[in-house]
Amino acid sequence: MKAIICISVLFFATLALAAEDYCYKDVVEACKTTTKKSVTALNCTAKYGAIDNLQSKLQRYVNHHFIRSFEYLLMATHFANYEKNREGFEKLFRGFSDNKWHEAIELIKYITKRGGEMNFNELSEGIRDEDKEEQDFELLELSSVAKALDIEKKLALEAFQIHEDASRKMNGFHDPEVSSHIEHEFVHKQRDIVRKLAGYTTDLSELLNGPDASLSLYLFDEYLQKQ
Amino acid sequence: MKLICVAILFVSAIGLTSAELQCSQKELKIPKGWIDMVNPCVESMRNQIEEELKASMRYMAMGAYFSQDTINRPGFAEMFFKSASEEREHAIKLIHYLLMRGELTNNVSKLIKRNLIPSTTSWANGVSALKDALELETSVTKKIRKVIQKCEDNEKFNDYHLVDYLTGEFLEEQYKGQREIAGQISTLEKLMEKHGALGEWLFDKKLQGAE
């Protein structure tokens, strides 16, 4: 029995050791004059921590940003036609579209920083289901802000989900670098956007309950232009 | 008891209707004579918006590929990410043009579909990606020319202004861009002839410096 434990301890010890410096070992091997040099076979990637297990959710998050970016672009487009003529609302949604776009690019760069790769096919079931229904992005002022609030909350909760996965202490999932990145680059910004949009719905629903909704919307649009 | 229930329901229904927000506004009667764009010109412009976005996502895939640690070509990656954003800007320019001409008052929700996923996601090396980029630009140029043809050779309406805009702004950028990529391919291929890895590495550093 003792012998078995001893052997297995030794076995795992050597395995752990090998895991620590396998890049160096590969390089030593590759640099030997007798063996055939093969650069691609080197185990020298940027991967460490739990990136392999978190990667697919990060890829999804990128794709969801792209989809939302295009949706916001359509919402902005609608407000910019001559009938709607709401420059402020156009600016609001165009800004969201631009932000989602740039955040998606930055997140691709981040995934590759951690030794991962991008997969443009990764989508959540929820997003796939959305596609089955007819989508409407030609919305009234209040409805558009309401839709944006829902979208932003979904994205915020998705960030929580990635954070939760990265915070699980079990092997292969604990990755404080990922959770910290999510916090700094997404979670706090999303808090502010959600709060802003919730405030807009409060204002708009009160204003539209007044005697002159048209004038209210005109003034609110003017206000949005200056934001 | 039943009566009370009905009464409560009735009252609450009134309450609901009186609290209804005035979200929509009355239909407007704006003269439409000034809106003079015709089909198939409008339709081809609308399609071109998605074409530009598709090109954008193809550049995005190139950016993602060259960002990887095992490829490590940050100069290439940055260039392709930049191109991706430029293609998106083209789409937005087309949208703004149509809006200026009084278009896009309906069917906007279907303007961009969700089928923009890039098909190719890896390349043998920098040269092959640049060649792909050149072919992509060539195909975009051809498509813009087709839009121009549709908007010009129309018996009902020759859209001089749009044709001028597409020729002066879009084709101008296309041809200059194509020349630039072709030049890059030439330089890189010559560099790599005898110094494969070193050539590409140097070229990448040069691209990084170009930012």
Tab-separated table of C-alpha atoms in Angstrom:
chain	number	residue	atom	x	y	z
A	1	MET	CA	0.000	0.000	0.000
A	2	LYS	CA	2.715	2.392	1.034
A	3	ALA	CA	4.562	1.608	-2.117
A	4	ILE	CA	1.543	2.433	-4.255
A	5	ILE	CA	1.054	5.767	-2.509
A	6	CYS	CA	4.725	6.473	-2.838
A	7	ILE	CA	4.720	5.709	-6.544
A	8	SER	CA	1.563	7.692	-7.211
A	9	VAL	CA	2.927	10.689	-5.267
A	10	LEU	CA	6.102	10.494	-7.271
A	11	PHE	CA	4.067	10.165	-10.463
A	12	PHE	CA	1.958	13.249	-9.753
A	13	ALA	CA	5.003	15.179	-8.589
A	14	THR	CA	6.763	14.576	-11.853
A	15	LEU	CA	3.580	15.413	-13.730
A	16	ALA	CA	3.242	18.733	-11.886
A	17	LEU	CA	6.875	19.472	-12.510
A	18	ALA	CA	6.467	18.713	-16.165
A	19	ALA	CA	3.468	21.036	-16.315
A	20	GLU	CA	5.535	23.829	-14.862
A	21	ASP	CA	8.268	23.951	-17.400
A	22	TYR	CA	7.093	22.067	-20.431
A	23	CYS	CA	7.822	25.003	-22.719
A	24	TYR	CA	11.454	25.012	-21.644
A	25	LYS	CA	11.669	21.247	-22.004
A	26	ASP	CA	10.239	21.421	-25.496
A	27	VAL	CA	12.684	24.128	-26.418
A	28	VAL	CA	15.598	22.092	-25.094
A	29	GLU	CA	14.344	19.166	-27.139
A	30	ALA	CA	13.845	21.290	-30.242
A	31	CYS	CA	17.305	22.810	-29.967
A	32	LYS	CA	19.074	19.454	-29.868
A	33	THR	CA	21.035	19.032	-33.053
A	34	THR	CA	20.080	15.405	-33.407
A	35	THR	CA	16.309	15.830	-33.317
A	36	LYS	CA	14.316	17.351	-36.128
A	37	LYS	CA	13.317	20.927	-35.359
A	38	SER	CA	9.620	21.578	-35.222
A	39	VAL	CA	8.549	25.011	-34.046
A	40	THR	CA	4.837	24.272	-34.033
A	41	ALA	CA	5.206	21.427	-31.581
A	42	LEU	CA	6.415	23.709	-28.798
A	43	ASN	CA	4.125	23.901	-25.798
A	44	CYS	CA	4.727	27.590	-25.353
A	45	THR	CA	1.291	29.198	-25.403
A	46	ALA	CA	0.014	32.139	-23.368
A	47	LYS	CA	-2.585	29.883	-21.773
A	48	TYR	CA	-2.733	29.515	-18.009
A	49	GLY	CA	-5.559	29.479	-15.493
A	50	ALA	CA	-9.063	28.692	-16.626
A	51	ILE	CA	-9.161	30.308	-20.059
A	52	ASP	CA	-9.976	27.020	-21.806
A	53	ASN	CA	-13.127	26.630	-19.753
A	54	LEU	CA	-14.172	30.265	-19.927
A	55	GLN	CA	-13.318	30.896	-23.560
A	56	SER	CA	-16.607	29.853	-25.162
A	57	LYS	CA	-18.620	32.172	-22.912
A	58	LEU	CA	-16.276	35.047	-23.717
A	59	GLN	CA	-16.634	34.301	-27.442
A	60	ARG	CA	-20.397	34.363	-27.040
A	61	TYR	CA	-20.161	37.656	-25.233
A	62	VAL	CA	-18.258	39.122	-28.192
A	63	ASN	CA	-20.869	37.906	-30.686
A	64	HIS	CA	-23.709	39.203	-28.537
A	65	HIS	CA	-22.037	42.609	-28.558
A	66	PHE	CA	-21.868	42.542	-32.351
A	67	ILE	CA	-25.553	41.610	-32.618
A	68	ARG	CA	-26.573	44.356	-30.192
A	69	SER	CA	-24.374	46.830	-32.016
A	70	PHE	CA	-26.242	46.161	-35.268
A	71	GLU	CA	-29.608	46.338	-33.505
A	72	TYR	CA	-28.768	49.699	-31.968
A	73	LEU	CA	-27.662	50.887	-35.400
A	74	LEU	CA	-31.102	50.019	-36.770
A	75	MET	CA	-32.791	51.807	-33.860
A	76	ALA	CA	-30.652	54.897	-34.518
A	77	THR	CA	-31.442	54.696	-38.245
A	78	HIS	CA	-35.167	54.686	-37.558
A	79	PHE	CA	-34.972	57.837	-35.437
A	80	ALA	CA	-32.956	59.564	-38.141
A	81	ASN	CA	-35.583	59.321	-40.885
A	82	TYR	CA	-37.336	62.564	-41.832
A	83	GLU	CA	-40.624	61.533	-40.265
A	84	LYS	CA	-39.194	60.750	-36.835
A	85	ASN	CA	-36.485	63.402	-37.036
A	86	ARG	CA	-35.203	62.792	-33.509
A	87	GLU	CA	-31.519	63.596	-33.607
A	88	GLY	CA	-31.123	63.122	-29.883
A	89	PHE	CA	-32.481	59.592	-29.915
A	90	GLU	CA	-30.401	58.847	-32.987
A	91	LYS	CA	-27.297	60.036	-31.152
A	92	LEU	CA	-28.144	57.940	-28.076
A	93	PHE	CA	-28.497	54.689	-30.007
A	94	ARG	CA	-25.690	55.360	-32.445
A	95	GLY	CA	-23.477	55.884	-29.381
A	96	PHE	CA	-24.581	52.530	-27.975
A	97	SER	CA	-23.933	50.882	-31.338
A	98	ASP	CA	-20.417	52.326	-31.520
A	99	ASN	CA	-19.659	51.294	-27.938
A	100	LYS	CA	-20.803	47.700	-28.399
A	101	TRP	CA	-18.741	47.487	-31.573
A	102	HIS	CA	-15.550	48.695	-29.938
A	103	GLU	CA	-16.096	46.620	-26.817
A	104	ALA	CA	-16.469	43.525	-29.011
A	105	ILE	CA	-13.138	44.244	-30.722
A	106	GLU	CA	-11.437	44.859	-27.400
A	107	LEU	CA	-12.858	41.610	-26.048
A	108	ILE	CA	-11.510	39.666	-29.033
A	109	LYS	CA	-8.108	41.175	-28.283
A	110	TYR	CA	-8.514	40.208	-24.642
A	111	ILE	CA	-9.366	36.577	-25.450
A	112	THR	CA	-6.245	36.342	-27.595
A	113	LYS	CA	-4.234	38.025	-24.856
A	114	ARG	CA	-5.106	35.054	-22.672
A	115	GLY	CA	-3.984	32.610	-25.333
A	116	GLY	CA	-7.473	31.961	-26.664
A	117	GLU	CA	-9.011	32.308	-30.091
A	118	MET	CA	-12.199	33.824	-31.469
A	119	ASN	CA	-15.175	31.804	-32.659
A	120	PHE	CA	-17.826	33.826	-34.465
A	121	ASN	CA	-20.367	30.996	-34.329
A	122	GLU	CA	-20.749	30.876	-30.545
A	123	LEU	CA	-24.186	32.165	-29.530
A	124	SER	CA	-26.351	31.552	-26.493
A	125	GLU	CA	-29.670	29.735	-26.828
A	126	GLY	CA	-31.481	32.887	-25.735
A	127	ILE	CA	-29.996	34.907	-28.584
A	128	ARG	CA	-30.718	32.118	-31.091
A	129	ASP	CA	-34.350	32.053	-29.940
A	130	GLU	CA	-34.677	35.802	-30.502
A	131	ASP	CA	-33.950	35.199	-34.157
A	132	LYS	CA	-36.985	32.928	-34.521
A	133	GLU	CA	-39.357	35.798	-33.871
A	134	GLU	CA	-39.890	38.852	-36.018
A	135	GLN	CA	-37.775	41.612	-34.564
A	136	ASP	CA	-38.918	45.217	-34.539
A	137	PHE	CA	-36.410	48.029	-34.217
A	138	GLU	CA	-38.649	50.795	-35.511
A	139	LEU	CA	-39.835	51.925	-32.133
A	140	LEU	CA	-41.485	54.856	-30.437
A	141	GLU	CA	-39.350	57.003	-28.184
A	142	LEU	CA	-40.312	55.474	-24.834
A	143	SER	CA	-40.400	51.906	-26.194
A	144	SER	CA	-36.919	52.279	-27.635
A	145	VAL	CA	-35.472	53.332	-24.283
A	146	ALA	CA	-37.323	50.446	-22.631
A	147	LYS	CA	-35.878	47.988	-25.160
A	148	ALA	CA	-32.384	49.366	-24.636
A	149	LEU	CA	-32.762	48.963	-20.868
A	150	ASP	CA	-33.693	45.293	-21.305
A	151	ILE	CA	-30.762	44.721	-23.666
A	152	GLU	CA	-28.298	46.360	-21.289
A	153	LYS	CA	-29.553	44.379	-18.313
A	154	LYS	CA	-29.162	41.148	-20.257
A	155	LEU	CA	-25.585	42.052	-21.138
A	156	ALA	CA	-24.870	43.035	-17.533
A	157	LEU	CA	-26.196	39.723	-16.237
A	158	GLU	CA	-24.176	37.851	-18.825
A	159	ALA	CA	-21.076	39.547	-17.455
A	160	PHE	CA	-22.119	38.373	-13.972
A	161	GLN	CA	-22.409	34.851	-15.361
A	162	ILE	CA	-18.875	34.884	-16.760
A	163	HIS	CA	-17.657	36.357	-13.489
A	164	GLU	CA	-19.414	33.625	-11.557
A	165	ASP	CA	-17.821	30.931	-13.684
A	166	ALA	CA	-14.393	32.482	-13.279
A	167	SER	CA	-14.900	32.743	-9.505
A	168	ARG	CA	-15.706	29.111	-8.912
A	169	LYS	CA	-12.872	27.799	-6.866
A	170	MET	CA	-12.871	24.346	-8.399
A	171	ASN	CA	-10.031	23.352	-10.627
A	172	GLY	CA	-10.148	24.611	-14.145
A	173	PHE	CA	-12.554	27.453	-13.416
A	174	HIS	CA	-10.835	29.702	-10.921
A	175	ASP	CA	-9.379	32.642	-12.837
A	176	PRO	CA	-9.133	35.901	-10.912
A	177	GLU	CA	-7.598	37.631	-13.922
A	178	VAL	CA	-10.737	37.038	-16.000
A	179	SER	CA	-13.109	38.096	-13.215
A	180	SER	CA	-11.114	41.249	-12.579
A	181	HIS	CA	-11.094	42.101	-16.276
A	182	ILE	CA	-14.867	41.619	-16.492
A	183	GLU	CA	-15.338	43.875	-13.477
A	184	HIS	CA	-13.169	46.676	-14.780
A	185	GLU	CA	-14.166	46.635	-18.421
A	186	PHE	CA	-17.854	45.766	-18.229
A	187	VAL	CA	-19.641	45.527	-14.902
A	188	HIS	CA	-19.241	49.106	-13.668
A	189	LYS	CA	-19.868	50.723	-17.037
A	190	GLN	CA	-23.030	48.650	-17.412
A	191	ARG	CA	-24.261	49.804	-14.000
A	192	ASP	CA	-24.115	53.412	-15.199
A	193	ILE	CA	-25.844	52.704	-18.520
A	194	VAL	CA	-28.650	50.755	-16.822
A	195	ARG	CA	-29.164	53.552	-14.317
A	196	LYS	CA	-29.200	56.208	-17.029
A	197	LEU	CA	-31.749	54.326	-19.140
A	198	ALA	CA	-33.954	53.604	-16.117
A	199	GLY	CA	-33.883	57.337	-15.361
A	200	TYR	CA	-34.888	58.124	-18.939
A	201	THR	CA	-37.896	55.803	-18.734
A	202	THR	CA	-38.947	57.513	-15.489
A	203	ASP	CA	-38.719	60.949	-17.075
A	204	LEU	CA	-40.344	59.960	-20.355
A	205	SER	CA	-43.243	58.099	-18.783
A	206	GLU	CA	-43.994	61.122	-16.599
A	207	LEU	CA	-43.625	63.554	-19.496
A	208	LEU	CA	-45.834	61.496	-21.807
A	209	ASN	CA	-48.539	61.526	-19.145
A	210	GLY	CA	-48.698	65.314	-19.352
A	211	PRO	CA	-50.834	67.626	-21.481
A	212	ASP	CA	-48.484	67.860	-24.481
A	213	ALA	CA	-46.559	64.706	-25.294
A	214	SER	CA	-45.279	66.099	-28.594
A	215	LEU	CA	-43.634	69.095	-26.985
A	216	SER	CA	-42.227	66.879	-24.216
A	217	LEU	CA	-40.633	64.544	-26.735
A	218	TYR	CA	-39.228	67.486	-28.664
A	219	LEU	CA	-37.620	68.895	-25.533
A	220	PHE	CA	-36.368	65.504	-24.389
A	221	ASP	CA	-34.815	64.929	-27.806
A	222	GLU	CA	-33.108	68.331	-27.595
A	223	TYR	CA	-31.781	67.280	-24.188
A	224	LEU	CA	-30.428	64.002	-25.593
A	225	GLN	CA	-28.615	65.873	-28.355
A	226	LYS	CA	-26.590	67.709	-25.736
A	227	GLN	CA	-25.603	64.558	-23.841
B	1	MET	CA	-70.654	39.409	-4.919
B	2	LYS	CA	-70.363	38.828	-8.635
B	3	LEU	CA	-71.664	42.310	-9.276
B	4	ILE	CA	-68.978	43.820	-7.069
B	5	CYS	CA	-66.351	41.882	-8.935
B	6	VAL	CA	-67.639	43.128	-12.269
B	7	ALA	CA	-67.805	46.651	-10.904
B	8	ILE	CA	-64.217	46.457	-9.668
B	9	LEU	CA	-63.087	45.119	-13.032
B	10	PHE	CA	-64.948	47.897	-14.808
B	11	VAL	CA	-63.478	50.612	-12.596
B	12	SER	CA	-59.962	49.227	-12.928
B	13	ALA	CA	-60.400	49.079	-16.709
B	14	ILE	CA	-61.324	52.763	-16.720
B	15	GLY	CA	-58.381	53.440	-14.461
B	16	LEU	CA	-56.105	51.711	-16.925
B	17	THR	CA	-57.312	53.607	-19.947
B	18	SER	CA	-57.126	56.969	-18.256
B	19	ALA	CA	-53.516	56.274	-17.197
B	20	GLU	CA	-52.521	55.429	-20.754
B	21	LEU	CA	-49.463	57.298	-21.869
B	22	GLN	CA	-49.488	59.242	-25.069
B	23	CYS	CA	-46.590	57.380	-26.624
B	24	SER	CA	-47.393	57.805	-30.299
B	25	GLN	CA	-48.171	60.918	-32.246
B	26	LYS	CA	-50.630	61.628	-35.023
B	27	GLU	CA	-49.918	60.707	-38.622
B	28	LEU	CA	-48.216	63.465	-40.514
B	29	LYS	CA	-48.997	64.745	-43.981
B	30	ILE	CA	-45.615	65.744	-45.345
B	31	PRO	CA	-45.403	66.245	-49.125
B	32	LYS	CA	-43.687	63.255	-50.723
B	33	GLY	CA	-42.814	64.742	-54.097
B	34	TRP	CA	-39.229	65.448	-53.033
B	35	ILE	CA	-38.560	61.770	-52.408
B	36	ASP	CA	-37.467	60.821	-55.908
B	37	MET	CA	-35.331	57.689	-55.557
B	38	VAL	CA	-36.705	54.677	-57.407
B	39	ASN	CA	-36.294	50.923	-57.457
B	40	PRO	CA	-34.192	48.893	-58.154
B	41	CYS	CA	-31.733	51.619	-57.152
B	42	VAL	CA	-33.071	51.897	-53.584
B	43	GLU	CA	-33.114	48.136	-53.174
B	44	SER	CA	-29.514	47.759	-54.376
B	45	MET	CA	-28.380	50.515	-51.996
B	46	ARG	CA	-30.121	48.767	-49.108
B	47	ASN	CA	-28.384	45.503	-49.999
B	48	GLN	CA	-25.032	47.245	-50.239
B	49	ILE	CA	-25.334	48.233	-46.559
B	50	GLU	CA	-25.275	44.581	-45.572
B	51	GLU	CA	-22.485	43.843	-48.051
B	52	GLU	CA	-20.293	46.434	-46.349
B	53	LEU	CA	-21.047	44.890	-42.954
B	54	LYS	CA	-20.239	41.418	-44.253
B	55	ALA	CA	-16.886	42.729	-45.477
B	56	SER	CA	-16.422	44.283	-42.065
B	57	MET	CA	-16.917	40.969	-40.287
B	58	ARG	CA	-14.506	39.245	-42.673
B	59	TYR	CA	-11.840	41.762	-41.699
B	60	MET	CA	-12.802	41.161	-38.080
B	61	ALA	CA	-11.981	37.468	-38.483
B	62	MET	CA	-8.563	38.403	-39.890
B	63	GLY	CA	-7.925	40.711	-36.951
B	64	ALA	CA	-8.871	37.959	-34.512
B	65	TYR	CA	-6.649	35.415	-36.255
B	66	PHE	CA	-3.498	37.546	-36.257
B	67	SER	CA	-4.095	38.566	-32.614
B	68	GLN	CA	-3.511	35.042	-31.359
B	69	ASP	CA	-0.418	34.367	-29.269
B	70	THR	CA	0.574	31.468	-31.522
B	71	ILE	CA	0.432	33.744	-34.597
B	72	ASN	CA	1.563	36.956	-32.906
B	73	ARG	CA	1.253	39.522	-35.665
B	74	PRO	CA	-0.102	42.556	-33.799
B	75	GLY	CA	0.604	44.882	-36.722
B	76	PHE	CA	-1.521	42.815	-39.088
B	77	ALA	CA	-4.213	42.433	-36.418
B	78	GLU	CA	-4.444	46.164	-35.797
B	79	MET	CA	-4.627	46.898	-39.520
B	80	PHE	CA	-7.446	44.399	-40.058
B	81	PHE	CA	-9.419	45.555	-37.007
B	82	LYS	CA	-9.127	49.085	-38.360
B	83	SER	CA	-10.362	47.932	-41.766
B	84	ALA	CA	-13.305	46.204	-40.066
B	85	SER	CA	-14.348	49.465	-38.430
B	86	GLU	CA	-13.873	51.336	-41.712
B	87	GLU	CA	-16.208	48.949	-43.527
B	88	ARG	CA	-18.793	49.527	-40.808
B	89	GLU	CA	-18.387	53.278	-41.327
B	90	HIS	CA	-19.119	52.738	-45.036
B	91	ALA	CA	-22.364	50.996	-44.134
B	92	ILE	CA	-23.309	53.913	-41.889
B	93	LYS	CA	-22.459	56.399	-44.668
B	94	LEU	CA	-24.808	54.553	-47.030
B	95	ILE	CA	-27.522	54.595	-44.360
B	96	HIS	CA	-27.080	58.332	-43.878
B	97	TYR	CA	-27.257	58.919	-47.614
B	98	LEU	CA	-30.558	57.060	-47.904
B	99	LEU	CA	-31.932	58.957	-44.885
B	100	MET	CA	-30.928	62.249	-46.508
B	101	ARG	CA	-32.926	61.311	-49.592
B	102	GLY	CA	-36.026	60.576	-47.542
B	103	GLU	CA	-35.632	56.803	-47.631
B	104	LEU	CA	-35.575	54.249	-44.784
B	105	THR	CA	-38.927	55.274	-43.360
B	106	ASN	CA	-39.976	51.626	-43.263
B	107	ASN	CA	-38.607	48.077	-43.277
B	108	VAL	CA	-35.559	49.198	-41.317
B	109	SER	CA	-35.762	46.229	-38.923
B	110	LYS	CA	-34.785	43.870	-41.726
B	111	LEU	CA	-31.958	46.011	-43.056
B	112	ILE	CA	-29.253	44.000	-41.281
B	113	LYS	CA	-29.726	40.284	-40.879
B	114	ARG	CA	-27.826	38.063	-38.533
B	115	ASN	CA	-25.992	36.162	-41.252
B	116	LEU	CA	-22.783	38.111	-41.079
B	117	ILE	CA	-20.664	35.325	-39.577
B	118	PRO	CA	-17.319	35.185	-41.443
B	119	SER	CA	-16.699	31.860	-43.180
B	120	THR	CA	-12.893	31.922	-43.297
B	121	THR	CA	-11.177	32.272	-39.931
B	122	SER	CA	-7.584	31.207	-40.526
B	123	TRP	CA	-4.878	32.009	-43.035
B	124	ALA	CA	-1.602	30.348	-43.963
B	125	ASN	CA	0.359	33.582	-43.500
B	126	GLY	CA	0.269	37.335	-43.825
B	127	VAL	CA	0.524	37.298	-47.610
B	128	SER	CA	-2.481	35.016	-48.033
B	129	ALA	CA	-4.558	37.218	-45.708
B	130	LEU	CA	-3.573	40.321	-47.674
B	131	LYS	CA	-4.480	38.558	-50.918
B	132	ASP	CA	-7.857	37.696	-49.422
B	133	ALA	CA	-8.280	41.315	-48.374
B	134	LEU	CA	-7.503	42.486	-51.912
B	135	GLU	CA	-10.039	40.079	-53.370
B	136	LEU	CA	-12.580	41.216	-50.818
B	137	GLU	CA	-12.059	44.860	-51.780
B	138	THR	CA	-12.264	43.965	-55.470
B	139	SER	CA	-15.610	42.271	-54.942
B	140	VAL	CA	-16.897	45.266	-52.948
B	141	THR	CA	-15.809	47.574	-55.788
B	142	LYS	CA	-17.685	45.432	-58.296
B	143	LYS	CA	-20.794	45.545	-56.142
B	144	ILE	CA	-20.634	49.321	-55.830
B	145	ARG	CA	-20.292	49.563	-59.619
B	146	LYS	CA	-23.424	47.414	-59.933
B	147	VAL	CA	-25.300	49.767	-57.629
B	148	ILE	CA	-24.145	52.690	-59.763
B	149	GLN	CA	-25.351	50.948	-62.906
B	150	LYS	CA	-28.759	50.253	-61.362
B	151	CYS	CA	-29.097	53.875	-60.315
B	152	GLU	CA	-27.912	55.311	-63.610
B	153	ASP	CA	-29.359	53.098	-66.322
B	154	ASN	CA	-32.896	53.623	-65.183
B	155	GLU	CA	-35.505	54.723	-67.696
B	156	LYS	CA	-37.635	56.327	-65.022
B	157	PHE	CA	-34.949	58.242	-63.223
B	158	ASN	CA	-31.216	58.772	-63.611
B	159	ASP	CA	-29.987	59.361	-60.081
B	160	TYR	CA	-27.142	61.765	-60.901
B	161	HIS	CA	-26.477	62.780	-57.328
B	162	LEU	CA	-26.188	59.275	-55.889
B	163	VAL	CA	-24.076	58.120	-58.819
B	164	ASP	CA	-21.758	61.069	-58.277
B	165	TYR	CA	-21.582	60.335	-54.548
B	166	LEU	CA	-20.805	56.658	-55.034
B	167	THR	CA	-18.248	57.416	-57.731
B	168	GLY	CA	-16.547	60.288	-55.953
B	169	GLU	CA	-16.563	58.987	-52.397
B	170	PHE	CA	-16.832	55.212	-52.517
B	171	LEU	CA	-15.029	54.229	-55.706
B	172	GLU	CA	-12.292	56.726	-54.900
B	173	GLU	CA	-11.655	55.024	-51.579
B	174	GLN	CA	-11.944	51.539	-53.087
B	175	TYR	CA	-9.336	52.144	-55.785
B	176	LYS	CA	-6.898	53.830	-53.417
B	177	GLY	CA	-7.366	51.076	-50.859
B	178	GLN	CA	-6.844	48.345	-53.443
B	179	ARG	CA	-3.624	49.947	-54.661
B	180	GLU	CA	-2.355	50.113	-51.080
B	181	ILE	CA	-3.048	46.444	-50.360
B	182	ALA	CA	-1.533	45.373	-53.705
B	183	GLY	CA	1.608	47.317	-52.804
B	184	GLN	CA	1.745	45.659	-49.407
B	185	ILE	CA	1.451	42.200	-50.943
B	186	SER	CA	4.280	43.020	-53.304
B	187	THR	CA	6.582	44.308	-50.556
B	188	LEU	CA	5.827	41.422	-48.211
B	189	GLU	CA	6.227	38.738	-50.862
B	190	LYS	CA	9.598	40.147	-51.858
B	191	LEU	CA	10.654	40.297	-48.216
B	192	MET	CA	9.635	36.713	-47.656
B	193	GLU	CA	11.260	35.270	-50.760
B	194	LYS	CA	14.508	34.505	-48.964
B	195	HIS	CA	13.665	35.459	-45.399
B	196	GLY	CA	10.285	33.886	-44.713
B	197	ALA	CA	9.744	34.318	-40.985
B	198	LEU	CA	12.091	37.288	-40.652
B	199	GLY	CA	10.394	39.072	-43.544
B	200	GLU	CA	6.927	38.729	-42.059
B	201	TRP	CA	8.129	39.669	-38.590
B	202	LEU	CA	9.800	42.828	-39.914
B	203	PHE	CA	6.751	43.716	-41.978
B	204	ASP	CA	4.527	43.293	-38.932
B	205	LYS	CA	6.719	45.622	-36.877
B	206	LYS	CA	6.554	48.123	-39.719
B	207	LEU	CA	2.749	47.910	-39.670
B	208	GLN	CA	2.735	48.467	-35.911
B	209	GLY	CA	4.806	51.579	-36.392
B	210	ALA	CA	2.355	52.811	-39.001
B	211	GLU	CA	-0.322	53.297	-36.384
